[in-house]
Amino acid sequence: MLNTVYQLKRPRQFEVAFKEMEIDDRQVIVRPTRLSICHADQRYYQGARAEEILRQKLPMALIHEGIGKVIYDPTGTFEIGTEVVMIPNRPVEKDDIIAENYLRSSKFCASSMDGFLQEYVQAVPDRFVRLPQGINPTVAAYTELVSVSFHAINRFLRFSHERRDVIGVWGDGNLGYITSLLLKKMLPDSKIYIFGVTENKLSDFTFADGTYCVNEIPADMQIDHAFECVGGGAASKAINQIIDCIHPEGTISILGVSEDPAPINTRMVLEKGLRIFGSSRSGRSDYEGLLQLYEEHPEVVSYLENIMGAEVEVRDVKDITRAFEMDIHKLMGKTVMIWNE
Ligand SMILES: NC(=O)C1=CN([C@@H]2O[C@H](COP(=O)(O)OP(=O)(O)OC[C@H]3O[C@@H](n4cnc5c(N)ncnc54)[C@H](OP(=O)(O)O)[C@@H]3O)[C@@H](O)[C@H]2O)C=CC1
Ligand SMILES: O=C(CO)[C@H](O)[C@H](O)COP(=O)(O)O
Ligand SMILES: [Zn+2]
């Protein structure tokens, strides 16, 4: 069967490729319906990655956040028409210690293989998770991003000491919003403070116990632990500010992606005995845990509706380009492409 794949050929230029998709009795085929744009996609689209990386990876279909409908399942796992979230991580081995998203052998859609911008997505059944009935499909489209926060928070619970009275989240963008919202839900007794740069964005964090502009942090601010959700060139400033505000023996969870090494105040990391850990991507168990949280706390999905941005009907390369350009110029929120519906 012939599949239409919408690949980024070079920065700001998509092209259509037709690829043979071999149908077998092991793999499910899903028709993607809503696709959400991630910062990582924008780095490829805008050519913000190193030239050598772009040369290695392109042409490649972008998008690793999305949902779709099952159209073929020889394994009998799903009924035809079932709405599923697609898992972009593609492990090829299992390990008792190392999670699927950290195995160096795993592939990842829209990073080391084609992403979801295709007419059909094919994978073994455990790369799809059934969505709860009636869930807002646009919010469901960015489940992958939310699963990254869920994953990082669960690791934080393993790595951090138990005094979690005040947790700071640096970053007033989408990942900061999602991480602080899940922290509030998963650790209801902790105070969650958000540290950002734009008053307008900070005012959206209505569930938080406090919001602060990073240029006006009170001199006596002290936090037990922190999450960095900034990335890019500002990550270093954010991490160093965290190091200044955090109590000794606190834990810092790094989530932001930076192209260049971020210098940090290691002297103070040592003096305060801090633990710093990074998290990237997520695995099937994170999706399952998160969807269960959605069912138990439907208000989480309602809060996630606050970061719905533009919804763009997409049929061809021109529409895809328009969606990516709109996403660049947004103030906040997730841009979702309505695809193939
Ligand atoms: N680890 C993982 O698996 C994942 C990592 N990411 C990464 O996380 C990062 C954030 O993603 P996302 O939320 O979507 O991006 P956003 O751009 O929406 O969020 C970053 C926010 O941080 C703000 N900011 C800038 N400087 C500072 C500062 N010094 N202190 C606090 N906040 C600051 C930005 O403001 P302004 O826009 O005004 O500069 C922006 O609002 C990206 O690097 C992304 O690639 C995303 C998904 C998964
Ligand atoms: O967004 C992400 C996960 O949701 C990660 O940032 C992304 O996987 C990083 O990939 P790449 O190395 O291709 O930038
Ligand atoms: Zn992403």
CSV table of C-alpha atoms and ligand atoms in Angstrom, one decimal, residues 38-39 43 145 148 170-176 195-198 201 214 229-232 234 237-238 255-257 279-281, ligand 1:
chain,number,residue,atom,x,y,z
A,38,CYS,CA,6.3,20.8,19.5
A,39,HIS,CA,9.3,23.1,20.1
A,43,ARG,CA,13.8,23.7,15.7
A,145,LEU,CA,3.8,16.6,25.9
A,148,VAL,CA,6.7,14.0,29.5
A,170,TRP,CA,10.8,27.9,35.9
A,171,GLY,CA,9.2,28.7,32.6
A,172,ASP,CA,5.8,30.3,31.8
A,173,GLY,CA,5.2,28.5,28.5
A,174,ASN,CA,3.3,25.3,27.7
A,175,LEU,CA,5.6,22.8,29.4
A,176,GLY,CA,5.7,25.0,32.5
A,195,PHE,CA,8.8,31.8,37.7
A,196,GLY,CA,8.4,33.4,34.3
A,197,VAL,CA,9.0,36.5,32.3
A,198,THR,CA,5.6,37.7,31.0
A,201,LYS,CA,1.3,34.4,30.6
A,214,VAL,CA,12.2,36.3,37.3
A,229,CYS,CA,10.9,24.2,31.8
A,230,VAL,CA,12.7,26.9,29.8
A,231,GLY,CA,15.3,25.5,27.5
A,232,GLY,CA,17.1,27.3,24.7
A,234,ALA,CA,17.8,31.1,28.8
A,237,LYS,CA,20.0,31.7,33.6
A,238,ALA,CA,17.0,29.8,34.9
A,255,LEU,CA,13.3,19.5,31.1
A,256,GLY,CA,14.2,22.3,28.7
A,257,VAL,CA,16.2,21.4,25.6
A,279,SER,CA,14.2,13.8,31.7
A,280,SER,CA,13.5,13.3,28.1
A,281,ARG,CA,10.4,12.0,26.3
B,1,LIG,N1,12.4,17.0,28.0
B,1,LIG,C1,11.5,16.8,27.1
B,1,LIG,O1,11.2,15.6,26.7
B,1,LIG,C2,10.8,17.9,26.4
B,1,LIG,C3,11.4,19.1,26.4
B,1,LIG,N2,10.8,20.2,25.9
B,1,LIG,C4,11.5,21.5,25.9
B,1,LIG,O2,11.1,22.3,26.9
B,1,LIG,C5,11.3,23.6,26.6
B,1,LIG,C6,10.1,24.4,26.9
B,1,LIG,O3,9.0,24.0,26.0
B,1,LIG,P1,7.7,24.9,25.8
B,1,LIG,O4,7.1,25.1,27.2
B,1,LIG,O5,6.9,24.2,24.8
B,1,LIG,O6,8.3,26.2,25.3
B,1,LIG,P2,7.8,27.7,25.5
B,1,LIG,O7,8.6,28.6,24.7
B,1,LIG,O8,6.3,27.8,25.4
B,1,LIG,O9,8.2,27.9,27.1
B,1,LIG,C7,9.4,28.5,27.6
B,1,LIG,C8,9.0,29.6,28.4
B,1,LIG,O10,10.1,30.0,29.3
B,1,LIG,C9,10.1,31.5,29.3
B,1,LIG,N3,11.4,32.0,29.8
B,1,LIG,C10,12.4,32.5,29.0
B,1,LIG,N4,13.4,32.8,29.8
B,1,LIG,C11,13.0,32.4,31.1
B,1,LIG,C12,13.7,32.5,32.4
B,1,LIG,N5,14.9,33.0,32.5
B,1,LIG,N6,13.0,32.0,33.4
B,1,LIG,C13,11.8,31.5,33.4
B,1,LIG,N7,11.1,31.5,32.2
B,1,LIG,C14,11.7,31.9,31.1
B,1,LIG,C15,9.7,31.8,27.9
B,1,LIG,O11,9.3,33.2,27.7
B,1,LIG,P3,9.6,33.9,26.3
B,1,LIG,O12,8.8,33.1,25.3
B,1,LIG,O13,9.0,35.3,26.5
B,1,LIG,O14,11.1,33.8,26.0
B,1,LIG,C16,8.6,30.8,27.6
B,1,LIG,O15,7.4,31.3,28.1
B,1,LIG,C17,11.8,23.6,25.2
B,1,LIG,O16,13.2,23.7,25.2
B,1,LIG,C18,11.3,22.3,24.6
B,1,LIG,O17,12.1,21.9,23.6
B,1,LIG,C19,9.5,20.1,25.3
B,1,LIG,C20,8.9,18.9,25.3
B,1,LIG,C21,9.5,17.7,25.8
